[in-house]
Amino acid sequence: MNSSFYNGISGIKTHQFGLDVWAGNIANANKVGFKTSIPEFSTIYAQTMTASSLATPVANDIGTGSHMQASTVDFQQGSITKTENPFDLAINGEGWFGIVTPNGENLYTRAGLFNRDSEGYLTDAVGNFLVGTVTNNIKDGVVVDNPVKTVDLGAPEAQSKILLEENVTMPPVPTDKVTFKGSLNSKPIYQITQDNSKIEIANKESFQSTIINSDGTTGTLTLDFTKVVPQEIDKTVWKAKATLVDQDNNTISTKEGVLQFNDRGAMVSNSLTSIDNNGSEIKLNLGSIYDPNKPNSGFDGLFSYHSGEEYYAKSVTQNGKKGGDLTGYSVQDNGLIVAGFDNGDTIPVAKIALYHFRNNAGLEQSSPIYFKQTANSGVPSFYKDKDGHTINTATISSHALEKANISMATALTELIIMQKAFDASAKSITTSDQLIQNAINMKK
């Protein structure tokens, strides 16, 4: 039997496979995160008619058809398109999103079509859960005390579903420390009397800060300073009075003290260190006491300046924080999911896992946009530095999606090539049939 029959049949089968692959690529051209498949073929085997030798330096081999060898995946990145959904995510660079199916199967994808389900979990369109490292900053809808500010990915196998709760409140943090910095102007101020003589009058300075109470209400703390006159030559003395009022301007408490500064303006003593706030203490940090063995001591808070010296602006900071309600979530380019509150504060909630494989080509394609780990791909891992911190080899864009990486021009061209090759293989069968028919007719 003429082997061209078998060659033609194998060609039809092979190029039908190629047609199927390229048609599948075209069918998925608008699927987010889709990766183009490329059909690969190989010769079944070659029949050696004449081996190469000194007499015949070129071997005489006849091919016996082809067959489909593999359908490899092109993992090049697709173009990025912008969207309105903050949970539409696109990876710029290498890496895979990790997802867990409702049945607990681990899959990997570049399709970042995520949103919150009815329970608040980040899922894709078919209900698979996005995974990452989740903080414990929120418990039962309330932000915990001293929430962590940074998140590093844990072990690849320890990633979990990401829950973004709907109703979250941040309780107020009451003020227990207020820090004052700046200069007290001790330059003498004189007043002219009726007899044209002059007398020194007391300098006055004032600082003010809003403080936060444990119930979330606010109060106002005022520090008034009055310079003692006349002054001694080698020091400056200021009387201080702290007044704390509630939001209705009712006085809660007052306290007085004395501050002394040396001839250079450094604070050498302070007797006003705290004030009562309905039973709780608010520390008043006016700066350190001067110590000649400690650099900047006596000048890191309040200090006194004289004529000709530079003036420093006043500043007051307090460590309290207003309570707030959740306004929404956002995703940063390092994969950190942050909760924002109407008091202006933010806290990290989770960090999206970005997996890597030693051999992407070894992944098993379980559907057009989902892949499975295999022995050939290697285990999923995170890139880490020598200290165990995650190395970001890619960024994650929010409000963005990665489009399919297929080139329609290439796909349509390959489809035409496969069609022509299919037709040619079919033609080789009819041609071989005609040759056999001619041979049979020679007997007539």
GROMACS .gro file of C-alpha atoms in nm:
model
  444
    1MET     CA    1   0.000   0.000   0.000
    2ASN     CA    2   0.131   0.345  -0.090
    3SER     CA    3   0.254   0.517   0.231
    4SER     CA    4   0.130   0.849   0.099
    5PHE     CA    5  -0.219   0.741   0.203
    6TYR     CA    6  -0.105   0.723   0.565
    7ASN     CA    7   0.093   1.042   0.534
    8GLY     CA    8  -0.217   1.218   0.407
    9ILE     CA    9  -0.436   1.079   0.685
   10SER     CA   10  -0.185   1.180   0.954
   11GLY     CA   11  -0.161   1.525   0.795
   12ILE     CA   12  -0.538   1.566   0.810
   13LYS     CA   13  -0.544   1.465   1.177
   14THR     CA   14  -0.248   1.684   1.261
   15HIS     CA   15  -0.375   1.996   1.089
   16GLN     CA   16  -0.723   1.941   1.224
   17PHE     CA   17  -0.559   1.966   1.567
   18GLY     CA   18  -0.391   2.289   1.457
   19LEU     CA   19  -0.722   2.426   1.331
   20ASP     CA   20  -0.885   2.343   1.665
   21VAL     CA   21  -0.610   2.513   1.865
   22TRP     CA   22  -0.607   2.837   1.663
   23ALA     CA   23  -0.986   2.846   1.645
   24GLY     CA   24  -0.988   2.811   2.024
   25ASN     CA   25  -0.746   3.101   2.054
   26ILE     CA   26  -0.971   3.319   1.842
   27ALA     CA   27  -1.278   3.214   2.041
   28ASN     CA   28  -1.106   3.331   2.363
   29ALA     CA   29  -0.966   3.655   2.222
   30ASN     CA   30  -1.180   3.866   2.456
   31LYS     CA   31  -1.133   3.652   2.768
   32VAL     CA   32  -0.945   3.834   3.046
   33GLY     CA   33  -0.613   3.672   3.133
   34PHE     CA   34  -0.626   3.418   2.848
   35LYS     CA   35  -0.293   3.288   2.720
   36THR     CA   36  -0.246   3.184   2.358
   37SER     CA   37  -0.188   2.815   2.283
   38ILE     CA   38   0.050   2.718   2.004
   39PRO     CA   39   0.018   2.374   1.835
   40GLU     CA   40   0.342   2.181   1.783
   41PHE     CA   41   0.389   1.886   1.547
   42SER     CA   42   0.655   1.621   1.492
   43THR     CA   43   0.737   1.346   1.242
   44ILE     CA   44   0.613   1.001   1.340
   45TYR     CA   45   0.935   0.840   1.221
   46ALA     CA   46   1.151   0.835   0.910
   47GLN     CA   47   1.208   0.522   0.698
   48THR     CA   48   1.573   0.495   0.593
   49MET     CA   49   1.602   0.372   0.236
   50THR     CA   50   1.977   0.422   0.211
   51ALA     CA   51   2.206   0.485   0.505
   52SER     CA   52   2.479   0.744   0.475
   53SER     CA   53   2.825   0.608   0.394
   54LEU     CA   54   3.137   0.697   0.200
   55ALA     CA   55   2.957   0.606  -0.118
   56THR     CA   56   2.634   0.783  -0.022
   57PRO     CA   57   2.724   1.077   0.203
   58VAL     CA   58   2.361   1.184   0.223
   59ALA     CA   59   2.111   0.942   0.375
   60ASN     CA   60   1.791   0.866   0.186
   61ASP     CA   61   1.504   0.897   0.437
   62ILE     CA   62   1.133   0.901   0.370
   63GLY     CA   63   0.896   1.052   0.625
   64THR     CA   64   0.597   0.847   0.732
   65GLY     CA   65   0.363   1.121   0.843
   66SER     CA   66   0.325   1.364   1.131
   67HIS     CA   67   0.136   1.381   1.454
   68MET     CA   68   0.045   1.639   1.714
   69GLN     CA   69   0.320   1.668   1.973
   70ALA     CA   70   0.198   1.934   2.215
   71SER     CA   71  -0.001   2.250   2.260
   72THR     CA   72   0.233   2.493   2.434
   73VAL     CA   73   0.116   2.811   2.604
   74ASP     CA   74   0.255   3.155   2.528
   75PHE     CA   75   0.292   3.320   2.871
   76GLN     CA   76   0.380   3.667   2.744
   77GLN     CA   77   0.190   3.943   2.920
   78GLY     CA   78  -0.121   4.082   2.756
   79SER     CA   79  -0.202   4.451   2.737
   80ILE     CA   80  -0.361   4.627   3.036
   81THR     CA   81  -0.700   4.795   3.017
   82LYS     CA   82  -0.857   5.025   3.277
   83THR     CA   83  -1.188   4.952   3.453
   84GLU     CA   84  -1.415   5.107   3.716
   85ASN     CA   85  -1.398   4.818   3.966
   86PRO     CA   86  -1.131   4.863   4.238
   87PHE     CA   87  -1.104   4.484   4.269
   88ASP     CA   88  -1.023   4.435   3.901
   89LEU     CA   89  -0.653   4.352   3.928
   90ALA     CA   90  -0.378   4.318   3.668
   91ILE     CA   91  -0.028   4.181   3.725
   92ASN     CA   92   0.245   4.393   3.567
   93GLY     CA   93   0.531   4.146   3.542
   94GLU     CA   94   0.579   3.785   3.643
   95GLY     CA   95   0.355   3.594   3.879
   96TRP     CA   96   0.018   3.431   3.930
   97PHE     CA   97  -0.285   3.498   4.145
   98GLY     CA   98  -0.364   3.203   4.369
   99ILE     CA   99  -0.726   3.096   4.398
  100VAL     CA  100  -0.907   2.821   4.584
  101THR     CA  101  -1.219   2.661   4.440
  102PRO     CA  102  -1.523   2.597   4.662
  103ASN     CA  103  -1.405   2.232   4.666
  104GLY     CA  104  -1.066   2.333   4.805
  105GLU     CA  105  -0.862   2.287   4.487
  106ASN     CA  106  -0.568   2.525   4.434
  107LEU     CA  107  -0.552   2.694   4.094
  108TYR     CA  108  -0.350   2.978   3.945
  109THR     CA  109  -0.457   3.250   3.705
  110ARG     CA  110  -0.370   3.585   3.551
  111ALA     CA  111  -0.736   3.682   3.523
  112GLY     CA  112  -0.796   3.943   3.793
  113LEU     CA  113  -1.175   3.972   3.769
  114PHE     CA  114  -1.249   3.983   4.141
  115ASN     CA  115  -1.524   4.124   4.356
  116ARG     CA  116  -1.671   4.078   4.703
  117ASP     CA  117  -1.931   3.805   4.739
  118SER     CA  118  -2.232   3.817   4.972
  119GLU     CA  119  -2.012   3.726   5.270
  120GLY     CA  120  -1.737   3.975   5.188
  121TYR     CA  121  -1.480   3.732   5.042
  122LEU     CA  122  -1.288   3.831   4.730
  123THR     CA  123  -1.396   3.589   4.457
  124ASP     CA  124  -1.390   3.563   4.080
  125ALA     CA  125  -1.695   3.532   3.855
  126VAL     CA  126  -1.740   3.158   3.919
  127GLY     CA  127  -1.696   3.174   4.297
  128ASN     CA  128  -1.328   3.085   4.334
  129PHE     CA  129  -1.160   3.259   4.629
  130LEU     CA  130  -0.856   3.488   4.594
  131VAL     CA  131  -0.591   3.403   4.856
  132GLY     CA  132  -0.328   3.599   5.044
  133THR     CA  133  -0.187   3.671   5.388
  134VAL     CA  134  -0.461   3.811   5.611
  135THR     CA  135  -0.396   4.035   5.912
  136ASN     CA  136  -0.586   4.021   6.239
  137ASN     CA  137  -0.641   4.397   6.239
  138ILE     CA  138  -1.020   4.358   6.228
  139LYS     CA  139  -1.215   4.135   6.463
  140ASP     CA  140  -1.595   4.115   6.464
  141GLY     CA  141  -1.622   4.437   6.267
  142VAL     CA  142  -1.398   4.640   6.500
  143VAL     CA  143  -1.037   4.748   6.448
  144VAL     CA  144  -0.819   4.597   6.719
  145ASP     CA  145  -0.587   4.797   6.944
  146ASN     CA  146  -0.241   4.860   6.799
  147PRO     CA  147  -0.307   4.717   6.450
  148VAL     CA  148  -0.004   4.609   6.248
  149LYS     CA  149   0.111   4.854   5.982
  150THR     CA  150   0.313   4.623   5.758
  151VAL     CA  151   0.232   4.282   5.611
  152ASP     CA  152   0.470   4.025   5.466
  153LEU     CA  153   0.356   3.710   5.289
  154GLY     CA  154   0.368   3.393   5.495
  155ALA     CA  155   0.449   3.049   5.357
  156PRO     CA  156   0.297   2.968   5.013
  157GLU     CA  157   0.092   2.685   5.160
  158ALA     CA  158  -0.035   2.904   5.446
  159GLN     CA  159  -0.231   3.153   5.234
  160SER     CA  160  -0.603   3.187   5.305
  161LYS     CA  161  -0.921   3.340   5.165
  162ILE     CA  162  -0.938   3.720   5.187
  163LEU     CA  163  -1.236   3.854   5.381
  164LEU     CA  164  -1.327   4.222   5.349
  165GLU     CA  165  -1.600   4.299   5.598
  166GLU     CA  166  -1.876   4.541   5.504
  167ASN     CA  167  -1.935   4.726   5.832
  168VAL     CA  168  -1.616   4.809   6.019
  169THR     CA  169  -1.562   5.071   6.287
  170MET     CA  170  -1.241   5.210   6.429
  171PRO     CA  171  -1.277   5.294   6.799
  172PRO     CA  172  -1.126   5.619   6.925
  173VAL     CA  173  -0.782   5.617   7.084
  174PRO     CA  174  -0.783   5.852   7.385
  175THR     CA  175  -0.504   6.105   7.414
  176ASP     CA  176  -0.257   6.023   7.689
  177LYS     CA  177   0.038   6.231   7.570
  178VAL     CA  178   0.077   6.575   7.417
  179THR     CA  179   0.415   6.695   7.289
  180PHE     CA  180   0.506   7.063   7.265
  181LYS     CA  181   0.794   7.203   7.062
  182GLY     CA  182   0.906   7.555   6.982
  183SER     CA  183   1.060   7.865   7.128
  184LEU     CA  184   0.946   8.100   7.401
  185ASN     CA  185   1.037   8.459   7.318
  186SER     CA  186   1.226   8.591   7.622
  187LYS     CA  187   1.342   8.913   7.459
  188PRO     CA  188   1.259   9.191   7.709
  189ILE     CA  189   0.946   9.395   7.640
  190TYR     CA  190   0.930   9.744   7.789
  191GLN     CA  191   0.647   9.984   7.856
  192ILE     CA  192   0.694  10.361   7.873
  193THR     CA  193   0.545  10.517   8.185
  194GLN     CA  194   0.400  10.866   8.224
  195ASP     CA  195   0.729  11.002   8.354
  196ASN     CA  196   0.904  10.866   8.036
  197SER     CA  197   1.077  10.588   8.222
  198LYS     CA  198   1.045  10.231   8.102
  199ILE     CA  199   0.954   9.917   8.289
  200GLU     CA  200   0.980   9.557   8.172
  201ILE     CA  201   0.650   9.374   8.129
  202ALA     CA  202   0.596   9.000   8.120
  203ASN     CA  203   0.617   8.814   7.789
  204LYS     CA  204   0.329   8.579   7.717
  205GLU     CA  205   0.313   8.267   7.495
  206SER     CA  206   0.036   8.017   7.434
  207PHE     CA  207  -0.002   7.667   7.284
  208GLN     CA  208  -0.326   7.483   7.210
  209SER     CA  209  -0.422   7.130   7.104
  210THR     CA  210  -0.736   6.925   7.052
  211ILE     CA  211  -0.740   6.603   7.255
  212ILE     CA  212  -0.948   6.287   7.214
  213ASN     CA  213  -1.144   6.134   7.502
  214SER     CA  214  -1.214   5.764   7.550
  215ASP     CA  215  -1.578   5.810   7.445
  216GLY     CA  216  -1.474   5.972   7.117
  217THR     CA  217  -1.557   6.328   7.221
  218THR     CA  218  -1.298   6.602   7.194
  219GLY     CA  219  -1.155   6.856   7.433
  220THR     CA  220  -0.911   7.144   7.415
  221LEU     CA  221  -0.582   7.167   7.603
  222THR     CA  222  -0.426   7.512   7.638
  223LEU     CA  223  -0.083   7.594   7.781
  224ASP     CA  224  -0.027   7.957   7.876
  225PHE     CA  225   0.323   8.080   7.959
  226THR     CA  226   0.411   8.403   8.140
  227LYS     CA  227   0.772   8.515   8.182
  228VAL     CA  228   0.874   8.611   8.534
  229VAL     CA  229   1.018   8.965   8.548
  230PRO     CA  230   1.266   9.086   8.632
  231GLN     CA  231   1.491   8.800   8.522
  232GLU     CA  232   1.815   8.683   8.673
  233ILE     CA  233   2.124   8.724   8.458
  234ASP     CA  234   2.203   8.357   8.402
  235LYS     CA  235   1.854   8.209   8.365
  236THR     CA  236   1.500   8.269   8.243
  237VAL     CA  237   1.192   8.158   8.437
  238TRP     CA  238   0.844   8.105   8.293
  239LYS     CA  239   0.525   8.029   8.480
  240ALA     CA  240   0.305   7.776   8.302
  241LYS     CA  241  -0.064   7.701   8.333
  242ALA     CA  242  -0.240   7.407   8.165
  243THR     CA  243  -0.617   7.425   8.115
  244LEU     CA  244  -0.831   7.139   7.984
  245VAL     CA  245  -1.190   7.201   7.871
  246ASP     CA  246  -1.450   6.973   7.713
  247GLN     CA  247  -1.620   7.026   7.377
  248ASP     CA  248  -1.880   7.249   7.548
  249ASN     CA  249  -1.599   7.465   7.692
  250ASN     CA  250  -1.657   7.343   8.048
  251THR     CA  251  -1.335   7.332   8.248
  252ILE     CA  252  -1.224   6.979   8.336
  253SER     CA  253  -0.902   7.063   8.518
  254THR     CA  254  -0.618   7.311   8.548
  255LYS     CA  255  -0.259   7.276   8.663
  256GLU     CA  256   0.029   7.515   8.710
  257GLY     CA  257   0.405   7.477   8.703
  258VAL     CA  258   0.735   7.654   8.646
  259LEU     CA  259   0.995   7.613   8.368
  260GLN     CA  260   1.353   7.737   8.398
  261PHE     CA  261   1.602   7.788   8.113
  262ASN     CA  262   1.977   7.858   8.129
  263ASP     CA  263   2.156   8.149   7.964
  264ARG     CA  264   2.172   7.955   7.637
  265GLY     CA  265   1.796   7.894   7.635
  266ALA     CA  266   1.806   7.523   7.725
  267MET     CA  267   1.542   7.394   7.967
  268VAL     CA  268   1.698   7.300   8.301
  269SER     CA  269   1.382   7.226   8.504
  270ASN     CA  270   1.010   7.169   8.456
  271SER     CA  271   0.740   7.106   8.716
  272LEU     CA  272   0.444   7.080   8.474
  273THR     CA  273   0.448   6.721   8.347
  274SER     CA  274   0.082   6.609   8.337
  275ILE     CA  275  -0.282   6.709   8.373
  276ASP     CA  276  -0.589   6.518   8.488
  277ASN     CA  277  -0.862   6.426   8.237
  278ASN     CA  278  -1.158   6.296   8.438
  279GLY     CA  279  -0.947   6.043   8.623
  280SER     CA  280  -0.702   5.958   8.347
  281GLU     CA  281  -0.366   6.128   8.309
  282ILE     CA  282  -0.243   6.315   8.006
  283LYS     CA  283   0.134   6.348   8.000
  284LEU     CA  284   0.271   6.685   7.895
  285ASN     CA  285   0.597   6.638   7.707
  286LEU     CA  286   0.768   6.977   7.706
  287GLY     CA  287   1.108   6.836   7.617
  288SER     CA  288   1.409   6.689   7.789
  289ILE     CA  289   1.607   6.851   8.070
  290TYR     CA  290   1.947   6.983   7.968
  291ASP     CA  291   2.236   6.742   8.015
  292PRO     CA  292   2.579   6.852   7.889
  293ASN     CA  293   2.659   6.489   7.808
  294LYS     CA  294   2.353   6.440   7.584
  295PRO     CA  295   2.342   6.617   7.247
  296ASN     CA  296   2.033   6.832   7.184
  297SER     CA  297   1.904   6.784   7.537
  298GLY     CA  298   1.719   7.088   7.665
  299PHE     CA  299   1.644   7.199   7.308
  300ASP     CA  300   1.428   6.911   7.175
  301GLY     CA  301   1.103   7.054   7.313
  302LEU     CA  302   1.043   7.403   7.446
  303PHE     CA  303   1.338   7.640   7.480
  304SER     CA  304   1.383   8.009   7.544
  305TYR     CA  305   1.543   8.244   7.291
  306HIS     CA  306   1.681   8.593   7.332
  307SER     CA  307   1.748   8.896   7.115
  308GLY     CA  308   1.934   8.820   6.793
  309GLU     CA  309   1.862   8.448   6.802
  310GLU     CA  310   1.657   8.259   6.544
  311TYR     CA  311   1.286   8.212   6.603
  312TYR     CA  312   1.144   7.859   6.578
  313ALA     CA  313   0.780   7.787   6.497
  314LYS     CA  314   0.561   7.621   6.756
  315SER     CA  315   0.418   7.273   6.708
  316VAL     CA  316   0.186   7.057   6.915
  317THR     CA  317   0.117   6.687   6.854
  318GLN     CA  318  -0.102   6.446   7.046
  319ASN     CA  319  -0.127   6.068   7.021
  320GLY     CA  320  -0.505   6.037   7.035
  321LYS     CA  321  -0.717   5.944   6.739
  322LYS     CA  322  -1.080   5.998   6.649
  323GLY     CA  323  -1.299   5.698   6.584
  324GLY     CA  324  -1.417   5.629   6.231
  325ASP     CA  325  -1.634   5.418   6.004
  326LEU     CA  326  -1.518   5.223   5.700
  327THR     CA  327  -1.534   5.417   5.374
  328GLY     CA  328  -1.390   5.151   5.145
  329TYR     CA  329  -1.100   4.929   5.046
  330SER     CA  330  -0.816   4.994   4.805
  331VAL     CA  331  -0.538   4.780   4.659
  332GLN     CA  332  -0.183   4.915   4.647
  333ASP     CA  333   0.070   4.821   4.379
  334ASN     CA  334   0.251   4.584   4.617
  335GLY     CA  335  -0.068   4.383   4.665
  336LEU     CA  336  -0.155   4.532   5.003
  337ILE     CA  337  -0.529   4.571   5.060
  338VAL     CA  338  -0.597   4.875   5.278
  339ALA     CA  339  -0.915   4.975   5.462
  340GLY     CA  340  -0.988   5.347   5.470
  341PHE     CA  341  -1.194   5.525   5.737
  342ASP     CA  342  -1.374   5.857   5.750
  343ASN     CA  343  -1.134   5.983   6.018
  344GLY     CA  344  -0.860   5.980   5.755
  345ASP     CA  345  -0.684   5.673   5.893
  346THR     CA  346  -0.599   5.354   5.704
  347ILE     CA  347  -0.498   5.003   5.811
  348PRO     CA  348  -0.374   4.703   5.610
  349VAL     CA  349  -0.619   4.414   5.593
  350ALA     CA  350  -0.442   4.159   5.373
  351LYS     CA  351  -0.169   4.115   5.116
  352ILE     CA  352  -0.245   3.938   4.790
  353ALA     CA  353  -0.022   3.638   4.723
  354LEU     CA  354   0.176   3.649   4.398
  355TYR     CA  355   0.302   3.298   4.316
  356HIS     CA  356   0.595   3.193   4.100
  357PHE     CA  357   0.690   2.861   3.938
  358ARG     CA  358   1.027   2.738   3.816
  359ASN     CA  359   0.871   2.624   3.489
  360ASN     CA  360   0.551   2.792   3.378
  361ALA     CA  361   0.541   2.569   3.070
  362GLY     CA  362   0.495   2.272   3.302
  363LEU     CA  363   0.162   2.401   3.435
  364GLU     CA  364  -0.149   2.209   3.337
  365GLN     CA  365  -0.420   2.420   3.176
  366SER     CA  366  -0.743   2.310   3.341
  367SER     CA  367  -0.953   2.572   3.158
  368PRO     CA  368  -0.881   2.869   2.932
  369ILE     CA  369  -0.769   3.092   3.224
  370TYR     CA  370  -0.693   2.848   3.510
  371PHE     CA  371  -0.377   2.643   3.559
  372LYS     CA  372  -0.273   2.362   3.793
  373GLN     CA  373   0.058   2.276   3.954
  374THR     CA  374   0.235   1.967   3.818
  375ALA     CA  375   0.562   1.788   3.882
  376ASN     CA  376   0.705   1.962   3.574
  377SER     CA  377   0.606   2.310   3.692
  378GLY     CA  378   0.754   2.275   4.038
  379VAL     CA  379   0.587   2.389   4.358
  380PRO     CA  380   0.448   2.743   4.392
  381SER     CA  381   0.678   2.979   4.579
  382PHE     CA  382   0.740   3.342   4.675
  383TYR     CA  383   1.059   3.530   4.600
  384LYS     CA  384   1.228   3.621   4.931
  385ASP     CA  385   1.543   3.806   5.027
  386LYS     CA  386   1.802   3.674   5.272
  387ASP     CA  387   1.599   3.812   5.564
  388GLY     CA  388   1.284   3.633   5.453
  389HIS     CA  389   1.103   3.942   5.325
  390THR     CA  390   0.900   3.918   5.006
  391ILE     CA  391   1.066   4.049   4.690
  392ASN     CA  392   0.816   4.212   4.456
  393THR     CA  393   0.903   4.118   4.097
  394ALA     CA  394   0.577   4.263   3.970
  395THR     CA  395   0.322   4.525   4.060
  396ILE     CA  396  -0.053   4.481   4.091
  397SER     CA  397  -0.268   4.747   3.929
  398SER     CA  398  -0.613   4.814   4.070
  399HIS     CA  399  -0.896   4.924   3.837
  400ALA     CA  400  -0.721   4.725   3.562
  401LEU     CA  401  -0.737   4.392   3.379
  402GLU     CA  402  -0.490   4.199   3.164
  403LYS     CA  403  -0.638   4.125   2.823
  404ALA     CA  404  -0.578   3.806   2.625
  405ASN     CA  405  -0.231   3.803   2.471
  406ILE     CA  406  -0.349   3.670   2.136
  407SER     CA  407  -0.262   3.852   1.814
  408MET     CA  408  -0.563   3.827   1.586
  409ALA     CA  409  -0.346   3.887   1.278
  410THR     CA  410  -0.124   3.593   1.372
  411ALA     CA  411  -0.417   3.371   1.468
  412LEU     CA  412  -0.607   3.429   1.143
  413THR     CA  413  -0.291   3.377   0.939
  414GLU     CA  414  -0.216   3.051   1.119
  415LEU     CA  415  -0.577   2.943   1.067
  416ILE     CA  416  -0.540   2.994   0.692
  417ILE     CA  417  -0.208   2.805   0.692
  418MET     CA  418  -0.365   2.513   0.879
  419GLN     CA  419  -0.660   2.510   0.641
  420LYS     CA  420  -0.434   2.503   0.335
  421ALA     CA  421  -0.221   2.228   0.490
  422PHE     CA  422  -0.538   2.032   0.571
  423ASP     CA  423  -0.655   2.068   0.210
  424ALA     CA  424  -0.313   1.965   0.081
  425SER     CA  425  -0.313   1.653   0.300
  426ALA     CA  426  -0.658   1.563   0.170
  427LYS     CA  427  -0.537   1.624  -0.184
  428SER     CA  428  -0.242   1.387  -0.129
  429ILE     CA  429  -0.491   1.110  -0.048
  430THR     CA  430  -0.693   1.167  -0.366
  431THR     CA  431  -0.372   1.190  -0.568
  432SER     CA  432  -0.245   0.862  -0.422
  433ASP     CA  433  -0.582   0.706  -0.496
  434GLN     CA  434  -0.558   0.822  -0.856
  435LEU     CA  435  -0.209   0.674  -0.889
  436ILE     CA  436  -0.334   0.338  -0.760
  437GLN     CA  437  -0.629   0.355  -0.997
  438ASN     CA  438  -0.397   0.422  -1.289
  439ALA     CA  439  -0.183   0.124  -1.191
  440ILE     CA  440  -0.489  -0.101  -1.182
  441ASN     CA  441  -0.607   0.026  -1.518
  442MET     CA  442  -0.273  -0.072  -1.676
  443LYS     CA  443  -0.391  -0.436  -1.674
  444LYS     CA  444  -0.688  -0.361  -1.897
   0.00000   0.00000   0.00000
